Coordinates of C-alpha atoms and ligand atoms in Angstrom, one line a residue:
M1 CA 22.0 -7.1 -49.7
E2 CA 18.8 -5.3 -48.7
Y3 CA 16.6 -8.3 -50.3
L4 CA 18.6 -10.7 -48.0
L5 CA 17.9 -8.6 -45.1
V6 CA 14.1 -8.3 -45.7
T7 CA 13.9 -12.3 -46.6
F8 CA 16.1 -12.8 -43.1
A9 CA 13.5 -10.4 -41.2
L10 CA 10.4 -12.3 -42.6
L11 CA 11.9 -15.6 -41.6
V12 CA 12.4 -14.6 -38.1
A13 CA 8.9 -13.1 -37.8
S14 CA 7.5 -16.4 -39.3
F15 CA 9.5 -18.3 -36.9
I16 CA 8.3 -16.3 -33.8
F17 CA 4.7 -16.5 -35.1
I18 CA 4.7 -20.2 -35.6
F19 CA 6.4 -20.8 -32.3
S20 CA 4.1 -18.4 -30.2
S21 CA 0.9 -20.0 -31.8
Y22 CA 2.4 -23.6 -31.0
F23 CA 3.1 -22.4 -27.4
R24 CA -0.5 -20.8 -27.2
R25 CA -2.1 -23.9 -28.6
K26 CA -0.1 -25.9 -25.9
I27 CA -1.3 -23.8 -23.2
S28 CA -5.0 -23.6 -24.1
N29 CA -4.7 -27.5 -24.2
L30 CA -4.3 -27.3 -20.3
S31 CA -7.3 -27.3 -18.2
L32 CA -8.7 -24.3 -16.4
P33 CA -8.2 -24.1 -12.6
P34 CA -11.0 -25.8 -10.7
T35 CA -13.7 -23.5 -9.8
V36 CA -16.7 -23.4 -7.2
F37 CA -19.7 -25.2 -8.1
P38 CA -22.3 -23.9 -9.1
T39 CA -21.3 -20.8 -11.0
L40 CA -24.6 -18.7 -11.1
P41 CA -25.6 -17.2 -14.4
V42 CA -24.9 -13.5 -14.6
I43 CA -23.5 -13.0 -11.1
G44 CA -21.2 -15.9 -11.1
H45 CA -19.8 -16.4 -7.4
L46 CA -20.7 -12.9 -6.3
H47 CA -23.3 -14.3 -4.0
L48 CA -20.8 -16.1 -2.1
L49 CA -18.8 -12.9 -1.3
K50 CA -19.7 -11.7 2.2
K51 CA -17.4 -9.1 3.8
P52 CA -14.5 -9.1 4.8
L53 CA -13.6 -10.6 1.5
Y54 CA -10.2 -12.0 2.5
R55 CA -11.8 -14.0 5.2
T56 CA -14.4 -15.4 3.0
L57 CA -11.8 -16.3 0.3
T58 CA -9.6 -17.8 2.7
T59 CA -12.5 -20.1 3.6
I60 CA -13.6 -20.6 0.0
S61 CA -9.7 -21.7 -0.8
A62 CA -9.5 -24.0 2.3
K63 CA -12.4 -25.9 1.3
H64 CA -11.8 -25.9 -2.9
G65 CA -8.2 -25.4 -3.6
Q66 CA -5.4 -22.8 -3.5
I67 CA -5.5 -22.1 -7.2
L68 CA -9.1 -21.5 -8.0
L69 CA -10.7 -19.9 -11.0
I70 CA -14.0 -18.0 -9.9
R71 CA -16.3 -15.5 -11.5
F72 CA -17.1 -11.9 -10.0
G73 CA -20.1 -11.7 -12.4
S74 CA -18.5 -11.5 -15.9
R75 CA -15.1 -11.2 -14.6
R76 CA -12.8 -14.3 -14.6
V77 CA -10.8 -14.2 -11.2
L78 CA -7.7 -16.2 -10.5
L79 CA -7.6 -16.6 -6.7
V80 CA -4.2 -17.8 -5.2
S81 CA -3.5 -18.6 -1.8
S82 CA -0.2 -20.5 -1.9
P83 CA 3.3 -19.2 -1.8
T84 CA 4.2 -21.4 -4.6
A85 CA 1.5 -20.0 -7.0
A86 CA 2.1 -16.6 -5.9
E87 CA 5.8 -17.1 -6.9
E88 CA 4.7 -18.3 -10.3
C89 CA 2.5 -15.0 -10.8
F90 CA 5.1 -12.8 -9.6
T91 CA 8.2 -14.1 -11.2
K92 CA 7.9 -16.3 -14.5
N93 CA 4.5 -14.7 -15.3
D94 CA 5.3 -11.2 -13.5
V95 CA 5.1 -9.1 -16.9
I96 CA 2.0 -10.8 -17.8
F97 CA 0.2 -10.0 -14.6
A98 CA 1.6 -6.6 -14.5
N99 CA -1.8 -5.0 -15.7
R100 CA -4.4 -3.9 -13.7
P101 CA -8.1 -4.6 -14.2
R102 CA -10.2 -1.5 -15.3
F103 CA -12.5 -0.3 -12.6
L104 CA -14.6 2.8 -12.4
A105 CA -12.4 4.2 -9.8
G106 CA -9.4 4.0 -12.1
K107 CA -11.5 5.8 -14.8
I108 CA -12.6 8.8 -12.6
L109 CA -10.4 8.9 -9.7
G110 CA -7.2 7.5 -11.5
D111 CA -7.9 10.0 -14.2
N112 CA -8.4 7.6 -17.0
Y113 CA -6.0 5.1 -15.5
T114 CA -3.0 7.2 -16.0
S115 CA -2.1 7.4 -12.1
I116 CA 0.7 5.3 -11.0
G117 CA -1.5 2.7 -9.1
W118 CA -4.2 2.3 -12.0
A119 CA -2.0 2.8 -15.0
P120 CA -1.8 -0.6 -17.3
Y121 CA 1.7 -1.9 -17.8
G122 CA 3.5 0.2 -20.4
D123 CA 5.6 3.1 -21.2
H124 CA 3.5 5.6 -19.1
W125 CA 3.5 3.6 -16.0
R126 CA 7.4 2.6 -16.3
N127 CA 8.0 6.4 -16.5
L128 CA 5.9 7.3 -13.3
R129 CA 7.9 4.4 -11.5
R130 CA 11.2 5.7 -12.9
I131 CA 10.5 9.3 -11.4
S132 CA 9.1 8.0 -8.3
S133 CA 12.1 5.7 -7.6
I134 CA 14.5 8.4 -8.6
E135 CA 13.0 11.3 -7.1
I136 CA 11.1 10.2 -3.8
F137 CA 12.2 6.5 -3.0
S138 CA 15.8 6.3 -4.0
P139 CA 18.0 6.0 -0.6
H140 CA 19.5 9.3 -1.6
R141 CA 16.1 11.1 -1.6
L142 CA 14.9 9.2 1.6
N143 CA 18.1 10.3 3.4
E144 CA 17.4 14.0 2.0
F145 CA 14.0 13.8 3.8
H146 CA 15.2 12.0 6.9
D147 CA 15.1 15.4 9.0
I148 CA 11.4 15.8 8.2
R149 CA 10.6 12.2 9.7
A150 CA 12.8 12.7 12.5
D151 CA 11.1 16.2 13.2
E152 CA 7.8 14.7 13.1
G153 CA 8.8 12.1 15.3
R154 CA 9.9 14.5 18.0
L155 CA 6.9 16.7 17.6
L156 CA 4.6 13.7 18.0
I157 CA 6.5 12.8 21.4
R158 CA 6.0 16.3 22.5
K159 CA 2.4 16.4 21.7
L160 CA 1.7 13.0 23.3
I161 CA 3.6 14.5 26.7
S162 CA 1.3 17.6 26.6
E163 CA -1.9 15.5 26.2
C164 CA -1.4 12.3 27.9
S165 CA -3.3 13.2 31.1
S166 CA -6.2 11.7 29.3
P167 CA -6.7 8.9 27.0
V168 CA -5.5 9.7 23.4
N169 CA -7.2 8.8 20.5
F170 CA -4.1 7.2 18.4
K171 CA -6.0 6.6 15.0
S172 CA -6.2 10.2 14.5
V173 CA -2.7 11.2 15.9
L174 CA -0.9 8.5 13.6
Q175 CA -2.7 9.4 10.5
E176 CA -1.9 13.1 11.1
M177 CA 1.6 12.5 11.6
T178 CA 1.7 10.2 8.5
L179 CA 0.0 12.9 6.4
N180 CA 2.4 15.7 7.7
V181 CA 5.5 13.7 6.8
L182 CA 4.3 12.8 3.1
M183 CA 2.8 16.3 2.5
R184 CA 6.2 17.8 3.7
M185 CA 8.0 15.4 1.4
I186 CA 5.6 16.3 -1.5
S187 CA 4.7 20.0 -1.0
G188 CA 6.8 21.2 2.0
K189 CA 3.6 21.9 3.9
R190 CA 2.7 20.8 7.4
Y191 CA -0.8 20.5 7.9
F192 CA -1.3 19.2 11.5
G193 CA 0.1 20.9 14.6
G194 CA 0.0 24.2 13.2
D195 CA -2.5 27.0 11.8
M196 CA -3.4 24.9 8.6
K197 CA -5.4 22.0 10.6
E198 CA -8.6 22.8 8.8
E199 CA -7.1 22.4 5.4
G200 CA -5.3 19.3 6.5
K201 CA -8.6 18.0 7.7
Q202 CA -10.5 18.7 4.5
F203 CA -7.7 16.8 2.6
Q204 CA -7.7 13.8 4.9
E205 CA -11.3 13.5 4.1
I206 CA -10.7 13.5 0.3
I207 CA -8.2 10.7 0.7
K208 CA -10.6 8.6 3.2
E209 CA -13.4 8.9 0.7
A210 CA -10.9 8.1 -2.3
V211 CA -9.9 4.9 -0.4
L212 CA -13.5 4.0 0.3
L213 CA -14.8 4.5 -3.3
S214 CA -12.0 2.5 -4.7
D215 CA -13.2 -0.7 -3.1
T216 CA -12.6 -3.9 -5.3
S217 CA -16.0 -5.1 -4.6
N218 CA -17.9 -2.6 -6.2
L219 CA -20.5 -4.6 -8.2
G220 CA -20.7 -2.8 -11.4
D221 CA -17.0 -3.1 -12.1
H222 CA -18.0 -7.0 -12.3
M223 CA -21.4 -7.0 -13.9
P224 CA -21.6 -4.3 -16.8
L225 CA -25.5 -4.3 -16.5
M226 CA -25.2 -2.8 -12.9
R227 CA -23.4 0.1 -14.3
W228 CA -26.7 1.5 -15.6
F229 CA -28.4 1.1 -12.3
G230 CA -26.7 1.0 -9.1
M231 CA -23.4 2.7 -10.3
K232 CA -24.9 6.1 -11.3
E233 CA -24.8 7.1 -7.6
L234 CA -21.1 5.8 -7.1
E235 CA -20.4 7.5 -10.3
R236 CA -21.7 10.8 -9.0
K237 CA -19.7 10.7 -5.7
M238 CA -16.7 9.8 -7.4
I239 CA -17.0 12.9 -10.1
I240 CA -17.7 15.2 -7.0
L241 CA -14.5 13.7 -5.2
Q242 CA -12.5 14.4 -8.2
K243 CA -13.5 17.9 -8.7
K244 CA -12.8 18.8 -4.9
R245 CA -9.5 17.0 -5.0
D246 CA -8.3 18.5 -8.1
A247 CA -8.9 22.0 -7.1
F248 CA -7.1 21.2 -3.7
L249 CA -4.2 19.9 -5.5
Q250 CA -4.2 22.5 -8.2
G251 CA -4.0 25.1 -5.6
L252 CA -0.7 23.4 -4.1
I253 CA 0.8 23.2 -7.7
E254 CA -0.1 26.9 -8.1
Q255 CA 1.6 27.8 -4.9
H256 CA 4.8 26.3 -6.1
R257 CA 4.7 27.6 -9.4
T258 CA 4.9 31.2 -8.4
V259 CA 5.6 33.3 -5.4
D260 CA 4.0 36.6 -5.2
G261 CA 3.3 36.0 -8.9
I262 CA 7.2 35.7 -9.8
E263 CA 8.7 32.3 -10.3
P264 CA 11.3 31.7 -7.7
K265 CA 14.7 31.8 -9.4
N266 CA 17.6 29.8 -8.3
K267 CA 15.6 28.0 -5.9
K268 CA 16.8 24.3 -5.3
K269 CA 14.0 22.1 -6.3
N270 CA 13.5 20.1 -3.4
T271 CA 9.8 18.9 -2.7
M272 CA 8.2 16.3 -5.0
I273 CA 5.9 19.0 -6.8
E274 CA 8.9 21.3 -7.3
V275 CA 10.5 18.4 -9.1
L276 CA 7.7 17.7 -11.3
L277 CA 7.2 21.2 -12.2
Q278 CA 10.7 21.2 -13.5
L279 CA 10.1 18.3 -15.6
Q280 CA 6.9 20.1 -16.8
K281 CA 9.4 22.9 -18.1
T282 CA 11.2 20.3 -20.2
D283 CA 8.4 18.2 -21.4
P284 CA 4.8 20.4 -20.8
D285 CA 2.9 17.8 -23.2
Y286 CA 3.8 14.9 -21.0
Y287 CA 4.0 16.3 -17.5
T288 CA 0.7 18.4 -17.4
D289 CA -0.9 19.5 -14.2
E290 CA -3.2 16.7 -14.5
V291 CA -0.3 14.0 -14.5
I292 CA 1.3 16.0 -11.6
R293 CA -2.1 16.0 -9.4
S294 CA -3.0 12.5 -9.8
F295 CA 0.8 11.1 -9.5
V296 CA 0.7 13.3 -6.2
L297 CA -2.6 12.0 -5.0
N298 CA -2.0 8.4 -5.6
L299 CA 1.2 8.6 -3.3
L300 CA -0.6 10.2 -0.8
S301 CA -3.6 7.8 -0.7
A302 CA -1.5 4.7 -1.0
G303 CA 0.9 5.9 1.7
T304 CA -1.3 7.3 4.4
D305 CA -3.7 4.9 5.4
T306 CA -1.5 2.0 5.0
S307 CA 1.2 3.3 7.2
G308 CA -1.0 5.0 9.8
T309 CA -3.1 1.6 10.0
T310 CA 0.0 -0.5 10.7
M311 CA 1.2 1.7 13.3
E312 CA -2.3 1.8 14.9
W313 CA -2.3 -2.0 14.7
A314 CA 1.1 -2.4 16.1
L315 CA 0.3 -0.5 19.0
S316 CA -2.9 -2.1 19.8
L317 CA -1.1 -5.5 19.7
L318 CA 1.6 -4.3 22.1
L319 CA -1.0 -3.2 24.8
N320 CA -2.4 -6.6 24.6
H321 CA 1.2 -8.0 25.0
P322 CA 3.0 -5.7 27.7
H323 CA 5.8 -8.1 27.8
V324 CA 6.7 -7.3 24.2
I325 CA 6.8 -3.6 25.2
K326 CA 9.1 -4.3 27.9
K327 CA 11.4 -6.5 25.9
A328 CA 11.6 -3.7 23.2
Q329 CA 12.3 -1.1 25.9
K330 CA 15.2 -3.1 27.1
E331 CA 16.5 -3.6 23.7
I332 CA 16.4 0.2 23.0
D333 CA 17.7 1.0 26.2
S334 CA 20.6 -1.2 26.4
H335 CA 21.5 0.0 22.8
L336 CA 20.9 3.8 23.1
G337 CA 21.5 4.4 26.9
K338 CA 19.5 7.4 28.3
S339 CA 20.7 10.4 26.2
R340 CA 19.6 9.7 22.8
L341 CA 16.2 9.3 21.1
V342 CA 15.7 6.6 18.6
D343 CA 16.9 7.5 15.0
E344 CA 16.1 5.7 11.7
S345 CA 19.8 4.7 11.6
D346 CA 19.3 2.9 14.8
M347 CA 17.1 0.3 13.3
S348 CA 19.7 -2.1 12.1
S349 CA 20.7 -2.6 15.7
L350 CA 17.1 -2.7 17.1
P351 CA 16.2 -5.9 15.4
Y352 CA 13.3 -6.7 17.8
I353 CA 11.6 -3.3 16.8
R354 CA 11.7 -4.9 13.0
C355 CA 10.2 -8.0 14.4
I356 CA 7.3 -6.3 15.8
V357 CA 6.7 -4.6 12.6
N358 CA 6.8 -7.7 10.5
E359 CA 4.6 -9.5 12.9
T360 CA 1.9 -6.8 12.7
L361 CA 2.2 -6.8 8.9
R362 CA 1.7 -10.5 9.1
M363 CA -1.2 -10.5 11.2
Y364 CA -3.0 -7.2 9.8
P365 CA -1.5 -6.6 6.4
P366 CA -3.2 -3.1 5.2
L367 CA -3.7 -4.6 1.7
P368 CA -4.9 -8.2 2.5
L369 CA -5.5 -9.0 -1.1
L370 CA -2.6 -6.8 -2.3
V371 CA -4.1 -4.8 -5.3
P372 CA -5.7 -6.6 -8.3
H373 CA -3.6 -7.5 -11.2
E374 CA -4.8 -8.6 -14.7
S375 CA -3.2 -10.7 -17.4
S376 CA -2.5 -9.5 -20.7
D377 CA -1.8 -12.8 -22.3
D378 CA -2.5 -16.6 -21.9
C379 CA -0.2 -18.0 -19.2
V380 CA 0.1 -21.1 -17.1
V381 CA 0.1 -21.2 -13.3
G382 CA 0.3 -24.4 -11.0
G383 CA 0.0 -26.4 -14.3
Y384 CA -3.3 -24.6 -15.2
H385 CA -4.3 -22.6 -18.2
I386 CA -4.8 -19.0 -17.2
P387 CA -6.8 -16.9 -20.0
R388 CA -5.8 -13.5 -21.2
G389 CA -7.9 -10.8 -19.2
T390 CA -7.9 -13.0 -16.0
M391 CA -8.0 -10.8 -12.9
L392 CA -5.3 -12.0 -10.2
L393 CA -6.3 -11.9 -6.4
V394 CA -3.4 -13.0 -4.2
N395 CA -4.9 -13.5 -0.7
Q396 CA -1.9 -12.8 1.5
W397 CA -4.0 -12.4 4.5
G398 CA -5.0 -16.0 4.0
M399 CA -1.2 -17.3 3.8
H400 CA -0.3 -15.0 6.4
H401 CA -2.6 -17.1 8.7
D402 CA -2.3 -20.4 7.3
P403 CA -1.5 -22.8 10.0
D404 CA 0.5 -25.1 7.4
L405 CA 2.7 -22.2 6.8
W406 CA 3.1 -20.4 10.3
N407 CA 3.1 -22.1 13.8
D408 CA 0.1 -21.0 15.7
P409 CA -0.7 -18.0 13.2
E410 CA -3.1 -16.3 15.4
R411 CA -0.5 -15.7 18.2
F412 CA 1.4 -12.6 18.2
Q413 CA 4.9 -13.5 18.6
P414 CA 7.5 -11.1 17.1
E415 CA 10.2 -13.7 17.9
R416 CA 9.2 -15.7 15.0
F417 CA 10.9 -13.3 12.7
E418 CA 14.1 -13.6 14.7
S419 CA 15.0 -16.5 12.8
L420 CA 16.0 -15.7 9.1
E421 CA 14.0 -18.6 7.9
S422 CA 10.5 -16.6 8.0
T423 CA 11.8 -13.6 5.9
K424 CA 13.8 -15.5 3.6
D425 CA 10.7 -17.2 2.0
G426 CA 9.3 -14.0 0.4
F427 CA 6.2 -15.4 -1.1
R428 CA 4.5 -16.6 2.2
F429 CA 5.2 -13.3 3.6
M430 CA 4.8 -10.3 1.2
P431 CA 3.0 -7.4 2.8
F432 CA 4.5 -4.9 0.3
G433 CA 3.4 -7.5 -2.9
S434 CA 6.2 -8.7 -5.2
G435 CA 7.5 -8.2 -8.6
R436 CA 6.9 -5.2 -10.9
R437 CA 3.9 -3.9 -9.5
S438 CA 5.1 -4.5 -5.9
C439 CA 4.9 -1.3 -3.6
P440 CA 7.4 1.4 -4.6
G441 CA 6.8 2.9 -0.9
E442 CA 8.0 0.1 0.8
G443 CA 11.4 1.6 2.2
L444 CA 9.7 4.9 3.1
A445 CA 6.8 3.0 4.8
L446 CA 9.3 0.8 7.0
R447 CA 11.6 3.7 8.1
M448 CA 8.2 5.8 9.1
V449 CA 6.8 2.8 10.9
G450 CA 10.1 1.6 12.5
L451 CA 10.9 5.1 13.8
T452 CA 7.7 6.0 15.3
L453 CA 7.1 2.6 17.1
G454 CA 10.7 3.0 18.2
L455 CA 10.2 6.5 19.5
L456 CA 6.7 5.4 21.4
I457 CA 8.1 2.5 23.0
Q458 CA 11.4 4.4 24.3
C459 CA 9.5 7.5 25.4
F460 CA 6.2 6.1 27.1
D461 CA 4.8 3.4 29.5
W462 CA 1.6 2.2 27.8
E463 CA -1.8 1.0 29.4
R464 CA -5.2 0.1 28.2
I465 CA -8.2 2.3 29.2
S466 CA -9.8 -0.5 31.1
E467 CA -9.0 -4.1 32.1
E468 CA -10.4 -5.4 28.9
M469 CA -8.2 -6.2 26.0
V470 CA -8.0 -3.8 23.1
D471 CA -10.6 -5.0 20.4
M472 CA -8.7 -6.5 17.6
R473 CA -11.8 -6.9 15.3
E474 CA -11.2 -5.5 11.6
G475 CA -13.6 -3.0 10.1
P476 CA -14.8 -2.6 6.6
G477 CA -12.5 -0.9 4.2
L478 CA -9.8 -1.2 1.7
T479 CA -6.7 -1.1 4.0
M480 CA -8.1 -3.3 7.0
P481 CA -8.8 -0.5 9.6
K482 CA -9.5 -1.5 13.3
V483 CA -13.2 -1.5 13.7
Q484 CA -12.8 0.8 16.9
P485 CA -10.1 3.4 16.7
L486 CA -7.2 2.7 19.2
V487 CA -7.8 4.8 22.4
A488 CA -5.0 4.3 25.1
K489 CA -3.2 5.9 28.0
C490 CA 0.4 6.6 27.8
R491 CA 2.9 8.0 30.5
P492 CA 6.3 9.5 29.9
R493 CA 8.9 7.1 31.1
P494 CA 11.5 8.6 34.0
I495 CA 14.1 8.9 31.2
T496 CA 11.9 10.7 28.7
H497 CA 12.2 14.3 30.3
N498 CA 15.8 13.9 30.0
L499 CA 15.8 12.6 26.5
I500 CA 13.6 15.5 25.4
A501 CA 15.8 18.2 26.9
L502 CA 18.9 16.6 25.3
N503 CA 17.2 16.0 22.0
M504 CA 15.0 18.9 21.0
Ligands
HEM1 C1 3.0 -0.1 5.5 C2 2.7 0.4 4.6 C3 2.3 0.1 3.1 C4 2.1 -1.2 2.7 C5 1.8 -2.4 3.7 C6 1.8 -1.1 1.4 C7 1.5 -2.1 0.6 C8 1.3 -2.2 -0.6 C9 0.7 -3.4 -1.6 C10 0.6 -4.7 -1.1 C11 0.7 -2.9 -3.0 C12 0.3 -3.5 -4.2 C13 1.2 -4.4 -4.7 C14 0.7 -5.4 -5.7 O1 -0.1 -4.7 -6.7 O2 0.8 -6.5 -5.9 C15 1.1 -1.6 -2.9 C16 1.0 -0.6 -4.0 C17 1.5 0.7 -4.0 N1 1.9 1.4 -2.9 FE1 2.5 0.8 -1.3 N2 2.2 0.2 0.8 C18 2.6 1.1 1.9 C19 2.9 2.2 1.8 C20 3.0 3.0 0.9 C21 3.7 4.1 1.0 C22 4.2 5.1 2.1 C23 3.5 4.7 -0.5 C24 4.1 6.0 -1.0 C25 4.2 7.1 -0.3 C26 3.2 3.8 -1.2 C27 2.9 3.5 -2.5 C28 2.4 2.8 -3.3 C29 1.9 2.7 -4.8 C30 2.0 4.3 -5.6 C31 1.4 1.7 -5.3 C32 1.0 1.2 -6.5 C33 2.3 0.7 -7.2 C34 2.0 0.2 -8.9 O3 0.8 0.1 -9.1 O4 2.8 0.4 -9.8 N3 3.0 2.6 -0.6 N4 1.5 -0.9 -1.6

């Protein structure tokens, strides 16, 4: 019997081996995608890559094709700019493209590729995603944290009422609010608006620098030779940042581990750090302090800039299109009357607010090239052979601005999302990515952004600081910040004082 089983297992293994080699040979007989001529020795196509990268890559794709194989130094890059090709990458090839390329930032700031955003596809990454989807992003947990978001929304309105006699810098106001929401969910702490502002500013700087240093276009990541020259300085900066941030986060962990030196007993584990420390007790070798630190940091750096910047772009667009504000105010007033502030639960009855958010994400997606992926095996995209180890860049900015996919794409027109057609085709509009590696924070981000915009529109009338339109140019940086932070004037609406009196 045993002999039969072994023979059967050997037969199955040989069959799988023969079949996969046959399949591999078939794939490798296909041709590679077209490239851009010429590919220069050593640098490949790096000389073509002016910043902002997503705009340059859009021009390259328009000229040479929507599926291209280019080279960043020694690295092969599959550049995809069509919804059908993106769909192939994130459906039938999703597992193959679920890896991340290994950049210096992932080694140092991603703690040797162990943080959720940098980890290769495998058991560790799956486990982090599982914990995050149960402990933070599940609808149940998001509902538990509802009060934090509602509270921060109300505090924001109050702050603006007291400061709106002069123009307000909305970049910092919105970034601070986002960080407060995430920090309260993660550690129960509120950094801005209380006496911890200095600590908050320090941490905000850490996140800002981490995002800056993680840029995809660091040369040394694509040209190994550069590591020995230009990368030393970058590496030094990353190591200094890593130490600063570890000290900060370790402090947070210690505060939760003990209270006056004594572990809190029977305390309900509520914040993210408390949940992770609880897991550490059951499996200390796996849930080390290092894993907890890098997990928390990754959530904060992935969530703060992206959400804050989206709100800032949305407000800027609204200031340049006052009729959209009026239409949204009308929708809110007729749904809520004059006695209740907007709540997250109203969003399904306020479709125009959702259209504004979608249209903002279409025009200014905070991660215009998503986050780079890497193939772990040979595969086929668009009928071309894509060798294992190829970095994938999906130019969603290019797709969001493609006149063949969107009518008059440079025009801000939230109404385009009123018809189901626009959101149905997920691969021409995917600000949160798609497939296994898509954004786990999408639900949280949409709640935060929708609620904040809803409140700002409901409670204030808006004005630009001059006759000139708000500057809509994009600045340098991973999350597509505005070149000029948004400064604007707002005035409480006649109904606002009543709303505040009834709801605060
Ligand atoms: C408007 C806000 C946001 C946008 C547009 C956004 C978009 C994205 C995109 C495009 C990706 C990469 C998908 C890919 O690799 O193809 C991503 C990844 C990620 N996002 Fe978000 N995000 C937002 C907010 C958030 C928030 C609030 C959090 C958490 C608090 C978060 C956590 C993450 C994490 C951890 C990853 C890495 C996932 C992985 O590699 O498995 N994001 N996000």
